[in-house]
RNA sequence: GCCCGGGUGGUGGAAUGGCAGACACAAAGGACUUAAAAUCCUUUGAGCCGCAAGGCUCGUGCGGGUUCAAGUCCCGCCCCGGGCACCA
């Protein structure tokens, strides 16, 4: 309800028609039904699952948020409210299964989507190529898997760092209550933590790991590095195992090898705890000195790395990964930064998640013929503590669909980004009651040729809907791999540094402005102030300027004109056709309507200037076209003027004027005369004058003669209809 | 730190490698008016020479380069905006 209300409010303000959206409101029961249908299809395929996890929590919304909805550590709806980390049982959609496709298919979007959106998505997906390497627990020999993108630095690994929640952390602290308690404190300190810098904390466990590449290291973990070449190559190196608060369980393997000499974070950690730093990479070209006091993180040449010493980084990575694979302790691996999409919300609005929990049968999907699960109406919304649906017993207490026993309905609702991920498909077939939409119909319409939206959805809506499209494709519902061929990201309205948005309120009150100046003026100003992909600065004086312009047009069309002798007819007609061409081209290519409007203004200026010299026939030819040219920008005024000049409306149904290239062409052109690239004079010549003739004319120009006097002309450049440039030597 | 955009008058912004600043806003001066509003006209990148007509020089973040010619292309920086970030 909140969504649809906001939408209608916005669109009514600007006079847009939004019939389709009203017909396919994502808040309607039928839409809930198909959301739930999709959810269950994904549940069947393991793409929707429930897990206990550390999740983002907005204390203002009292709900969980997806990673994508956390902006600078704060809630996307409450930009001042830091998001907290809570451990909760939540529903997720497995977008990570599609990470590789979402990344790979970005290449299909290039050219059609703005680069920065594609870059943001690439960053968000965050593909890293590297290797998983098994270290081994000293004593038991159990593998400890780490993920690294720099296996070439493995001879410099001086400890293993485990995430606090790594299973091995628990295992290695059993029987050691002191360590277990310390780990517990570490976990708690990470929960509810405000974003920002984290002081690196570590906890040394009473265990060692063996580096599968067998470099030598004193088992007590202290002292200087031993010269690799001088020791027994068969003895295992033992490196200490630590728990570190900055190692993420959710990324890679939940454990890392720390290489302090070649990673900034590891360097900081190992310096703090006095763990030895061993250089195993030096800059290629051997002369560059190693940076003092920090890690050398660039690629280089390996040293102290056994048989790999002397290899370049990329070659070493290849060989070492191959060796590890052969011996079964390593494999090349790709890791993504993107996490599964947390879709559980503890809000009233949103589609109820169609799952019922039975003490005997577990989580049971609501059978398809019982969809949609609708929101109860007798609900009290307090905005406090947990989902309002949990306080509606009639909603929550239901029989199990499988065994009929007492069961509990899921009270979380879906993130409304689920709705918006596929609404545009439903637009094509809004009344279908058999399927979300008919695949045949979709095959005809999709993909969307042109989509328009704000860049703030680059890694929200625009990545979710790509994901949904791929899921729907795998369900056999659509054939397209991508939902949108071309994306246009429009800028925002800014006033005194503050942006105008649906969730943050209006910096400028459109109702007031429309009241004062009319919708045409407001629209015109928005179009004229900047090209549409840029943010536009709202200025009242700019709005007044547009109002003045519209009045100027209105006055010209309305007033009585003197019958001129027609001496200006040709000039005005040429201008008219040039303007038609300009506006048409702007519409067809780059949508820079600010320049279209500038052209229309030029035409109006020209009309005022030539008014006295225009024949009545020319005038009555130009005016209707002017009105048509203005119609897309100022539809209300244009409609009014169209009627005033005795034409039949509606003006927006009248075909767009066509320009005559011959009429638009200048008969005479101004040719710039340059000497050594500097503007010295100009001449007017008939269009398409031959280069030789242009040069001859240029040489007769007194100023040019003056500049050429006594000089040798080295070369003459002639660009037809543009310029003549004399290159001289003094 | 990495990855994308940008940087042009007092302001918003124009310029397929070919007259930098279109079109507007603002400002100043003037006309009309008893006055105001509205409207119209003129000036408006900087500097210099000239009584004037006019002329000259500089100028698109900085430094180089390519070219007859660079806001535009290439190389190296600086600054601003945005995205990602203990992601190993």
PDB file of C-alpha atoms in Angstrom, chain A residues 17-116:
ATOM      1  CA  UNK A  17      -0.130   8.348 -16.900  1.00  0.00           C
ATOM      2  CA  UNK A  18       0.634   5.083 -15.230  1.00  0.00           C
ATOM      3  CA  UNK A  19      -2.266   2.890 -16.237  1.00  0.00           C
ATOM      4  CA  UNK A  20      -0.290  -0.306 -16.508  1.00  0.00           C
ATOM      5  CA  UNK A  21       1.208   0.074 -13.078  1.00  0.00           C
ATOM      6  CA  UNK A  22      -2.235   0.577 -11.620  1.00  0.00           C
ATOM      7  CA  UNK A  23      -3.465  -2.548 -13.349  1.00  0.00           C
ATOM      8  CA  UNK A  24      -0.515  -4.617 -12.186  1.00  0.00           C
ATOM      9  CA  UNK A  25      -0.135  -3.295  -8.704  1.00  0.00           C
ATOM     10  CA  UNK A  26       2.397  -5.472  -6.950  1.00  0.00           C
ATOM     11  CA  UNK A  27       0.234  -5.194  -3.830  1.00  0.00           C
ATOM     12  CA  UNK A  28      -2.716  -7.047  -5.349  1.00  0.00           C
ATOM     13  CA  UNK A  29      -3.667 -10.601  -4.313  1.00  0.00           C
ATOM     14  CA  UNK A  30      -2.994 -11.978  -7.783  1.00  0.00           C
ATOM     15  CA  UNK A  31       0.493 -10.587  -7.706  1.00  0.00           C
ATOM     16  CA  UNK A  32       1.067 -12.119  -4.264  1.00  0.00           C
ATOM     17  CA  UNK A  33      -0.030 -15.400  -5.707  1.00  0.00           C
ATOM     18  CA  UNK A  34       2.578 -15.369  -8.428  1.00  0.00           C
ATOM     19  CA  UNK A  35       5.309 -14.133  -6.128  1.00  0.00           C
ATOM     20  CA  UNK A  36       4.534 -17.096  -3.928  1.00  0.00           C
ATOM     21  CA  UNK A  37       4.404 -19.379  -6.924  1.00  0.00           C
ATOM     22  CA  UNK A  38       7.914 -18.266  -7.914  1.00  0.00           C
ATOM     23  CA  UNK A  39       9.098 -18.682  -4.363  1.00  0.00           C
ATOM     24  CA  UNK A  40       7.851 -22.270  -4.254  1.00  0.00           C
ATOM     25  CA  UNK A  41       9.384 -23.082  -7.649  1.00  0.00           C
ATOM     26  CA  UNK A  42      12.678 -21.833  -6.312  1.00  0.00           C
ATOM     27  CA  UNK A  43      12.178 -23.725  -3.057  1.00  0.00           C
ATOM     28  CA  UNK A  44      11.675 -26.969  -5.004  1.00  0.00           C
ATOM     29  CA  UNK A  45      14.966 -26.382  -6.777  1.00  0.00           C
ATOM     30  CA  UNK A  46      16.888 -25.418  -3.675  1.00  0.00           C
ATOM     31  CA  UNK A  47      17.109 -21.825  -4.812  1.00  0.00           C
ATOM     32  CA  UNK A  48      15.100 -20.611  -1.840  1.00  0.00           C
ATOM     33  CA  UNK A  49      16.361 -21.833   1.501  1.00  0.00           C
ATOM     34  CA  UNK A  50      16.300 -20.984   5.146  1.00  0.00           C
ATOM     35  CA  UNK A  51      19.362 -20.703   7.307  1.00  0.00           C
ATOM     36  CA  UNK A  52      20.612 -19.260  10.533  1.00  0.00           C
ATOM     37  CA  UNK A  53      22.957 -16.469   9.630  1.00  0.00           C
ATOM     38  CA  UNK A  54      24.491 -13.199  10.570  1.00  0.00           C
ATOM     39  CA  UNK A  55      22.230 -10.683   8.863  1.00  0.00           C
ATOM     40  CA  UNK A  56      21.813  -6.935   8.503  1.00  0.00           C
ATOM     41  CA  UNK A  57      19.214  -5.414  10.767  1.00  0.00           C
ATOM     42  CA  UNK A  58      17.810  -1.914  10.579  1.00  0.00           C
ATOM     43  CA  UNK A  59      16.678  -0.831  14.045  1.00  0.00           C
ATOM     44  CA  UNK A  60      14.546   1.885  12.467  1.00  0.00           C
ATOM     45  CA  UNK A  61      12.634  -0.458  10.165  1.00  0.00           C
ATOM     46  CA  UNK A  62      12.756  -3.269  12.701  1.00  0.00           C
ATOM     47  CA  UNK A  63      13.552  -5.647   9.923  1.00  0.00           C
ATOM     48  CA  UNK A  64      16.306  -7.547   8.207  1.00  0.00           C
ATOM     49  CA  UNK A  65      17.907  -6.085   5.083  1.00  0.00           C
ATOM     50  CA  UNK A  66      19.704  -7.623   2.132  1.00  0.00           C
ATOM     51  CA  UNK A  67      23.378  -6.793   1.654  1.00  0.00           C
ATOM     52  CA  UNK A  68      22.372  -4.771  -1.365  1.00  0.00           C
ATOM     53  CA  UNK A  69      20.156  -2.618   0.823  1.00  0.00           C
ATOM     54  CA  UNK A  70      22.973  -1.525   3.098  1.00  0.00           C
ATOM     55  CA  UNK A  71      24.447   1.752   1.893  1.00  0.00           C
ATOM     56  CA  UNK A  72      27.606   2.990   3.598  1.00  0.00           C
ATOM     57  CA  UNK A  73      26.791   0.807   6.565  1.00  0.00           C
ATOM     58  CA  UNK A  74      23.352   2.335   6.906  1.00  0.00           C
ATOM     59  CA  UNK A  75      19.847   1.347   5.850  1.00  0.00           C
ATOM     60  CA  UNK A  76      18.902   2.378   2.301  1.00  0.00           C
ATOM     61  CA  UNK A  77      15.658   3.817   3.647  1.00  0.00           C
ATOM     62  CA  UNK A  78      17.218   5.456   6.704  1.00  0.00           C
ATOM     63  CA  UNK A  79      20.553   6.790   5.601  1.00  0.00           C
ATOM     64  CA  UNK A  80      21.468   7.936   9.096  1.00  0.00           C
ATOM     65  CA  UNK A  81      20.689   4.649  10.799  1.00  0.00           C
ATOM     66  CA  UNK A  82      23.636   2.267  11.105  1.00  0.00           C
ATOM     67  CA  UNK A  83      22.784  -1.311  10.291  1.00  0.00           C
ATOM     68  CA  UNK A  84      23.370  -3.865  13.035  1.00  0.00           C
ATOM     69  CA  UNK A  85      24.516  -7.446  12.685  1.00  0.00           C
ATOM     70  CA  UNK A  86      22.094  -9.967  14.136  1.00  0.00           C
ATOM     71  CA  UNK A  87      22.170 -13.738  14.028  1.00  0.00           C
ATOM     72  CA  UNK A  88      18.761 -14.885  12.846  1.00  0.00           C
ATOM     73  CA  UNK A  89      16.945 -17.629  10.997  1.00  0.00           C
ATOM     74  CA  UNK A  90      16.105 -16.180   7.595  1.00  0.00           C
ATOM     75  CA  UNK A  91      15.027 -17.015   4.046  1.00  0.00           C
ATOM     76  CA  UNK A  92      17.499 -16.542   1.213  1.00  0.00           C
ATOM     77  CA  UNK A  93      17.392 -16.744  -2.561  1.00  0.00           C
ATOM     78  CA  UNK A  94      20.440 -18.354  -4.061  1.00  0.00           C
ATOM     79  CA  UNK A  95      21.671 -15.592  -6.316  1.00  0.00           C
ATOM     80  CA  UNK A  96      25.205 -16.937  -5.834  1.00  0.00           C
ATOM     81  CA  UNK A  97      24.318 -19.893  -8.060  1.00  0.00           C
ATOM     82  CA  UNK A  98      24.020 -17.354 -10.858  1.00  0.00           C
ATOM     83  CA  UNK A  99      27.056 -15.250  -9.972  1.00  0.00           C
ATOM     84  CA  UNK A 100      29.093 -16.547 -12.909  1.00  0.00           C
ATOM     85  CA  UNK A 101      26.255 -15.991 -15.395  1.00  0.00           C
ATOM     86  CA  UNK A 102      25.416 -12.572 -14.010  1.00  0.00           C
ATOM     87  CA  UNK A 103      29.036 -11.641 -14.494  1.00  0.00           C
ATOM     88  CA  UNK A 104      29.586 -13.272 -17.872  1.00  0.00           C
ATOM     89  CA  UNK A 105      26.425 -11.838 -19.418  1.00  0.00           C
ATOM     90  CA  UNK A 106      27.495  -8.318 -18.556  1.00  0.00           C
ATOM     91  CA  UNK A 107      29.377  -8.469 -21.840  1.00  0.00           C
ATOM     92  CA  UNK A 108      26.018  -8.723 -23.631  1.00  0.00           C
ATOM     93  CA  UNK A 109      24.905  -5.500 -22.006  1.00  0.00           C
ATOM     94  CA  UNK A 110      27.938  -3.467 -22.968  1.00  0.00           C
ATOM     95  CA  UNK A 111      27.012  -0.551 -25.141  1.00  0.00           C
ATOM     96  CA  UNK A 112      23.385  -0.699 -24.089  1.00  0.00           C
ATOM     97  CA  UNK A 113      23.947  -0.085 -20.385  1.00  0.00           C
ATOM     98  CA  UNK A 114      25.976   2.744 -18.850  1.00  0.00           C
ATOM     99  CA  UNK A 115      29.513   1.651 -18.056  1.00  0.00           C
ATOM    100  CA  UNK A 116      29.337   2.700 -14.462  1.00  0.00           C
TER     101      UNK A 116
END
